[in-house]
PDB file of C-alpha atoms in Angstrom:
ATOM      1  CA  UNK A   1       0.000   0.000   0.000  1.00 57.00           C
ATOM      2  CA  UNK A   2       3.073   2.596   0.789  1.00 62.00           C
ATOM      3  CA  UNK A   3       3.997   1.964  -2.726  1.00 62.00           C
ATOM      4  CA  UNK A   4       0.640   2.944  -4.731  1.00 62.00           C
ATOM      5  CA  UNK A   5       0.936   6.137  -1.820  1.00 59.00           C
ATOM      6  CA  UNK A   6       4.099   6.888  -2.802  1.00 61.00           C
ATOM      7  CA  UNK A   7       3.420   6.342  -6.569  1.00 61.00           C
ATOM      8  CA  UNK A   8       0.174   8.446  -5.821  1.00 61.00           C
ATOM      9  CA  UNK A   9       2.209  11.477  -4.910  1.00 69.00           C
ATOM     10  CA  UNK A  10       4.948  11.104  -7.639  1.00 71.00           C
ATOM     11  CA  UNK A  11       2.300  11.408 -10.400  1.00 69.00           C
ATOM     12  CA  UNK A  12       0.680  14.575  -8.383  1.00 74.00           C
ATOM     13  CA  UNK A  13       4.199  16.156  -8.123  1.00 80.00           C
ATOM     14  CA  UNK A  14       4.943  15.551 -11.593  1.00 82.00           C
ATOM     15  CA  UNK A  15       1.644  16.715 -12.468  1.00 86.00           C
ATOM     16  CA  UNK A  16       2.285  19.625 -10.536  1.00 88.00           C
ATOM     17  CA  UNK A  17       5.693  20.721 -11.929  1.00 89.00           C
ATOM     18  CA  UNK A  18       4.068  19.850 -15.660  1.00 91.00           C
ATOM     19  CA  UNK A  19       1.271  22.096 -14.986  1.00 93.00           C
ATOM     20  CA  UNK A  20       4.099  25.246 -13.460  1.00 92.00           C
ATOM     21  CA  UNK A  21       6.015  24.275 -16.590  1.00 92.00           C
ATOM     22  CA  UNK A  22       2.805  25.504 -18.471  1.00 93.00           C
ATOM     23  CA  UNK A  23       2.199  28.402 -16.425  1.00 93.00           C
ATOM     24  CA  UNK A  24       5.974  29.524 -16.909  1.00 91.00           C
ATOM     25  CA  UNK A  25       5.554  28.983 -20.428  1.00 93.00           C
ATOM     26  CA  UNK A  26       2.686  30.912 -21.668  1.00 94.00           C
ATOM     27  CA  UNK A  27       3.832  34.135 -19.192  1.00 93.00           C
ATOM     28  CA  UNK A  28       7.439  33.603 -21.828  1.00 92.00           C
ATOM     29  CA  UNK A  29       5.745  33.474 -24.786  1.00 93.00           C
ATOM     30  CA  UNK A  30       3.361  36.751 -23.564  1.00 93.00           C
ATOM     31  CA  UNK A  31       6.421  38.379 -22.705  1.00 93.00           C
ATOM     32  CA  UNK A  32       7.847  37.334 -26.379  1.00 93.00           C
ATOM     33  CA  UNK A  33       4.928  38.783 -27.647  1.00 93.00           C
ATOM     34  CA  UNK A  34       5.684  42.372 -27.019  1.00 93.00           C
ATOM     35  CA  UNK A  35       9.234  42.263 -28.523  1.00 91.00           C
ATOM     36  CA  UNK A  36       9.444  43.257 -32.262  1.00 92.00           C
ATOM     37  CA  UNK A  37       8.878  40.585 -34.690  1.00 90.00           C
ATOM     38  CA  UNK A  38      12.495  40.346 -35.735  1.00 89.00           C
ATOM     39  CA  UNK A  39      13.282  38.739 -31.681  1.00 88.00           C
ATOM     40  CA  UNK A  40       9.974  36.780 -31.795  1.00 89.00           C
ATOM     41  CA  UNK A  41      11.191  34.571 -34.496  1.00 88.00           C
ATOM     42  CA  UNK A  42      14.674  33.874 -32.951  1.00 89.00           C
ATOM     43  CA  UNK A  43      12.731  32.288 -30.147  1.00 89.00           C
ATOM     44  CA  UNK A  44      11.389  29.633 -30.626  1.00 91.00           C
ATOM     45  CA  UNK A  45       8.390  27.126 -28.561  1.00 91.00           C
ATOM     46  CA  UNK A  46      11.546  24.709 -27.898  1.00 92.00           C
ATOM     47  CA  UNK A  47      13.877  27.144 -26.709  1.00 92.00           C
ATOM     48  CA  UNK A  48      10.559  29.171 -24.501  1.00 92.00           C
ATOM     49  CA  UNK A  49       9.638  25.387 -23.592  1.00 92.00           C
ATOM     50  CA  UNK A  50      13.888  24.902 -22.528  1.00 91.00           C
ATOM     51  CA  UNK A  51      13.754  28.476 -20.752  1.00 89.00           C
ATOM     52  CA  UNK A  52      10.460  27.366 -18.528  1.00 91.00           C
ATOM     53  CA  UNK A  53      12.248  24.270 -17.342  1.00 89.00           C
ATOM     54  CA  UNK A  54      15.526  25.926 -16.062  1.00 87.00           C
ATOM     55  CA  UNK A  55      13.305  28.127 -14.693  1.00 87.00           C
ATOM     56  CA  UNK A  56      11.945  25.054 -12.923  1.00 87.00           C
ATOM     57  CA  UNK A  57      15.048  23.659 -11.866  1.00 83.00           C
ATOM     58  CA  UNK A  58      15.950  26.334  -9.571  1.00 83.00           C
ATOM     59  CA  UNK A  59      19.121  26.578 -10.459  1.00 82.00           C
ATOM     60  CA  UNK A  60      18.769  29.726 -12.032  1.00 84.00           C
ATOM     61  CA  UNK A  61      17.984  31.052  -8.856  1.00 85.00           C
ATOM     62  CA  UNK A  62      20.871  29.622  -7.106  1.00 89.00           C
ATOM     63  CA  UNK A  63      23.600  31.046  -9.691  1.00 90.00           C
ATOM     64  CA  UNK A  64      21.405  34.548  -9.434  1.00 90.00           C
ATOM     65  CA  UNK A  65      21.468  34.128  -5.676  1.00 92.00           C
ATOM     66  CA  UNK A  66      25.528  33.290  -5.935  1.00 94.00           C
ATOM     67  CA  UNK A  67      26.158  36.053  -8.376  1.00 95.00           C
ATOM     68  CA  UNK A  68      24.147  38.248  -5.732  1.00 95.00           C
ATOM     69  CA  UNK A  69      26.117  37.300  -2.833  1.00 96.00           C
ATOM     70  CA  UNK A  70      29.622  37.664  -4.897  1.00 96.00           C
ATOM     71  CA  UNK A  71      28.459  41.338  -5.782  1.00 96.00           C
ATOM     72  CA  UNK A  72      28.041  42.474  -2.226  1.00 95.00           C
ATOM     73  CA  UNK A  73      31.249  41.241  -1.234  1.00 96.00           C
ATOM     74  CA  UNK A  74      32.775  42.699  -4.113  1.00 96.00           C
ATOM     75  CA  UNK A  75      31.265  46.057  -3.007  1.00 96.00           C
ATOM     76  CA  UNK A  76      32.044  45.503   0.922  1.00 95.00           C
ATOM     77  CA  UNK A  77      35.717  44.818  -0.406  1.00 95.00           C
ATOM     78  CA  UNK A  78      35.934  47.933  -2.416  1.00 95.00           C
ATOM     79  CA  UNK A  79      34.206  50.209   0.082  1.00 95.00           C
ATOM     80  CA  UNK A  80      36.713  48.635   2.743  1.00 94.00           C
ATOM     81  CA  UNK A  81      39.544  49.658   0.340  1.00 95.00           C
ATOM     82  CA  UNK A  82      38.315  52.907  -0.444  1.00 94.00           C
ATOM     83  CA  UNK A  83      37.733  54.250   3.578  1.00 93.00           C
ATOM     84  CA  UNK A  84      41.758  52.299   3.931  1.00 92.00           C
ATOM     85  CA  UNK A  85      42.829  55.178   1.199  1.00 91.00           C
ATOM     86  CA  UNK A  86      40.720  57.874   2.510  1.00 90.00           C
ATOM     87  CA  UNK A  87      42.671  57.347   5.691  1.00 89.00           C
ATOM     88  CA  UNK A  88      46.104  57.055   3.830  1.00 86.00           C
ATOM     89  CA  UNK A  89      45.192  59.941   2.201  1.00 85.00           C
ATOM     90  CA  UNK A  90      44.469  62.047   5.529  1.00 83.00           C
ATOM     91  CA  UNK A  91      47.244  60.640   7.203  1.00 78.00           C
ATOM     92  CA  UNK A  92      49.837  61.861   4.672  1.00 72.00           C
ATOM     93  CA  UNK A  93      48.088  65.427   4.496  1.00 68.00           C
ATOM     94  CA  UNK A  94      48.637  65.186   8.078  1.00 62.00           C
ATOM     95  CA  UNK A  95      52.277  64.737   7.992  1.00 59.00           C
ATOM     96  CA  UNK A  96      52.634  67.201   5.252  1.00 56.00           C
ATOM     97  CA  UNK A  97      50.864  69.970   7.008  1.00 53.00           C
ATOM     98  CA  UNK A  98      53.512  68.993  10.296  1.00 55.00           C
ATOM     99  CA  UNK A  99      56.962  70.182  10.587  1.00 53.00           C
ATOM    100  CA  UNK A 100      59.328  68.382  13.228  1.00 56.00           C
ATOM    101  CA  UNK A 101      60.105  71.510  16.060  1.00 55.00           C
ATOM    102  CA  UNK A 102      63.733  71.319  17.608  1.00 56.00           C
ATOM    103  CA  UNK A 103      62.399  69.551  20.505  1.00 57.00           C
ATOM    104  CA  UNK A 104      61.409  66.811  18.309  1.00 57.00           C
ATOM    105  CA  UNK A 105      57.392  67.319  18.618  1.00 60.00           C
ATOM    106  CA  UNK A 106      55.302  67.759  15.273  1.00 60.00           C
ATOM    107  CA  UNK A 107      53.931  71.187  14.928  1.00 58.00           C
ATOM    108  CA  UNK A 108      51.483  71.973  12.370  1.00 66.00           C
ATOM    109  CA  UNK A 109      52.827  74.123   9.543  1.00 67.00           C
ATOM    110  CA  UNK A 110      50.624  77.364   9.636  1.00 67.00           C
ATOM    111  CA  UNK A 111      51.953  77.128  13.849  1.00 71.00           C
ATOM    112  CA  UNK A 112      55.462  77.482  12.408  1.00 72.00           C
ATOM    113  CA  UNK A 113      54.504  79.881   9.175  1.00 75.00           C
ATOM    114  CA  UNK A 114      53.173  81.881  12.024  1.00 78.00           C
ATOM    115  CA  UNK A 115      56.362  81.727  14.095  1.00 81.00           C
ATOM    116  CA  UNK A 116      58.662  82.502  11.402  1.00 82.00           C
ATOM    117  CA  UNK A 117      56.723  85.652  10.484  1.00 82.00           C
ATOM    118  CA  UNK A 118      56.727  86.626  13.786  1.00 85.00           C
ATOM    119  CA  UNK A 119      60.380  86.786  13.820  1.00 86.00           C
ATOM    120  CA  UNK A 120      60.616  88.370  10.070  1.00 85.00           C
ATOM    121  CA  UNK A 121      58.292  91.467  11.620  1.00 84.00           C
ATOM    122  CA  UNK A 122      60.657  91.459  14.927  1.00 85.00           C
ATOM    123  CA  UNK A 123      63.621  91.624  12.378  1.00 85.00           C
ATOM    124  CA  UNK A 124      62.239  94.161  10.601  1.00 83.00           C
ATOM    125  CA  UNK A 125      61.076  96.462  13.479  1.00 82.00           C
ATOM    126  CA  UNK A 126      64.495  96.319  15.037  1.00 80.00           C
ATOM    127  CA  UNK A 127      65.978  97.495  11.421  1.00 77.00           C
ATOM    128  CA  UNK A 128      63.509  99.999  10.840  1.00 74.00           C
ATOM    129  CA  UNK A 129      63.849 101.608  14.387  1.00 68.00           C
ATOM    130  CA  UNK A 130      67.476 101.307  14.099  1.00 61.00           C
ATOM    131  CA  UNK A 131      67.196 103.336  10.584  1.00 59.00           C
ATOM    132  CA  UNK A 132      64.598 106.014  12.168  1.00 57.00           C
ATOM    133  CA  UNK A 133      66.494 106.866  14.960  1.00 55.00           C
ATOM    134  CA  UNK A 134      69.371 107.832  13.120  1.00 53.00           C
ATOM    135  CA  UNK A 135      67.431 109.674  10.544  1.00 54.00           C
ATOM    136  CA  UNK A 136      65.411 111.282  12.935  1.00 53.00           C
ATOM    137  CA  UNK A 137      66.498 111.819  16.886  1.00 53.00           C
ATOM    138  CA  UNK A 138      63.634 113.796  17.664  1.00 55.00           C
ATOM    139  CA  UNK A 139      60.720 110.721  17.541  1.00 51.00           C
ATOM    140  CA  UNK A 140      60.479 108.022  18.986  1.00 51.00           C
ATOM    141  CA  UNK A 141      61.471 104.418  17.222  1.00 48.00           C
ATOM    142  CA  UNK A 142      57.902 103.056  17.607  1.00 50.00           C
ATOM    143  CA  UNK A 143      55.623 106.329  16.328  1.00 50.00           C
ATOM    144  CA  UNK A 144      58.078 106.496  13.130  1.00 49.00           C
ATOM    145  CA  UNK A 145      57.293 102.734  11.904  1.00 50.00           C
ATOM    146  CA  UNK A 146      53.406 103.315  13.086  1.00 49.00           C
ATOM    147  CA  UNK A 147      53.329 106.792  10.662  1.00 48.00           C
ATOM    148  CA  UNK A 148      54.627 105.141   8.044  1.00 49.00           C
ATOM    149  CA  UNK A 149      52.280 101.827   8.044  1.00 48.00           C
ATOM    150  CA  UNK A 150      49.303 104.403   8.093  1.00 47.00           C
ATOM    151  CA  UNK A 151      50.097 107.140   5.753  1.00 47.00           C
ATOM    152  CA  UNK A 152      50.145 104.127   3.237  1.00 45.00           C
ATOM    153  CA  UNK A 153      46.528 103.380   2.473  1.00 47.00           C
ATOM    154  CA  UNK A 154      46.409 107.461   1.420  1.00 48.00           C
ATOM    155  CA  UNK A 155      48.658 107.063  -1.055  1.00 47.00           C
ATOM    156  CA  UNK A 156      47.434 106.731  -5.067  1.00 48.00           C
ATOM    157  CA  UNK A 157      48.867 103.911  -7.023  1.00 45.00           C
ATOM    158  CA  UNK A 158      48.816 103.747 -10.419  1.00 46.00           C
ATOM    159  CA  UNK A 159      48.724 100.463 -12.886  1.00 46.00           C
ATOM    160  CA  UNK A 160      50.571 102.305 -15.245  1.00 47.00           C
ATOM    161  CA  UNK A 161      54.522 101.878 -15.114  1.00 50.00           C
ATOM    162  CA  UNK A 162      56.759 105.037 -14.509  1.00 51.00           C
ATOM    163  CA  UNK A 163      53.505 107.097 -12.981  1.00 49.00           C
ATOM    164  CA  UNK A 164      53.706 106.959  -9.392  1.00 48.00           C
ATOM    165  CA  UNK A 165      50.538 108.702  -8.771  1.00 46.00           C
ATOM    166  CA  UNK A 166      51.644 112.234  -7.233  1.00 45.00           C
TER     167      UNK A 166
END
């Protein structure tokens, strides 16, 4: 009796995956259907009727499934890679925007662009005071330097060469 049962349920089962091979079928050949006529001849009921059955198989879905899962780790790989450069990158702006200090620490750049300006305008102020006071003993070394910065921005300049604008 277990063998009629189980030939029972082999005939339903194939009856089953004959009648999803039909349904699979008829939604390719309506799909067909809408292409121009020059694709609609190049497929043909056997290869529709071929189609429908590795559709049945499944394992269309499992290589789509594998092909899938190989994409996102072919993605997570290259996103991985890219944040590994981004931090490459930033790292060697890092380093080129630090100068080593005598005492061996890192200072940034603009810290020591400052410093070094600082010590051009302390150079200069000693040179220009030095120069004032011996062209002029009556003022002072620091009003001199200060009368000269401001009577500057009242002076004309011309963008033509050899006029000087007085």
């Amino acid at each position: 009796m277990e063998r009629y049962a189980g030939a029972l349920e082999e005939v339903a089962d194939g009856a089953r995956q004959q009648e999803r091979h039909y349904q699979l079928l008829s939604a390719l050949q309506s799909l067909v259907k809408e292409l121009p006529s020059s694709f609609q001849q190049r497929l043909s009921y056997t290869t529709l009727s071929d189609l429908a059955l590795a559709l049945l198989d499944g394992t269309v879905f499992e290589i789509v499934q594998g092909l899938l899962e190989i994409q996102h780790l072919t993605e997570k790989s290259l996103y991985n890679q890219r944040l590994r450069l981004q931090n490459e990158h930033r790292g060697a702006r890092g380093q080129r925007d630090e100068v080593p200090s005598p005492l061996g620490r890192r200072l940034p750049a603009a810290l020591v662009l400052r410093q070094a300006l600082r010590q051009k305008h302390q150079e200069a102020q000693q040179s220009s005071s030095a120069l004032t006071t011996l062209s002029s003993p009556g003022k002072s070394s620091q009003e001199i330097p200060f009368l000269a910065w401001s009577c500057l921005d009242f002076i004309p300049f011309s963008s033509s060469p050899g006029s000087h604008g007085l």
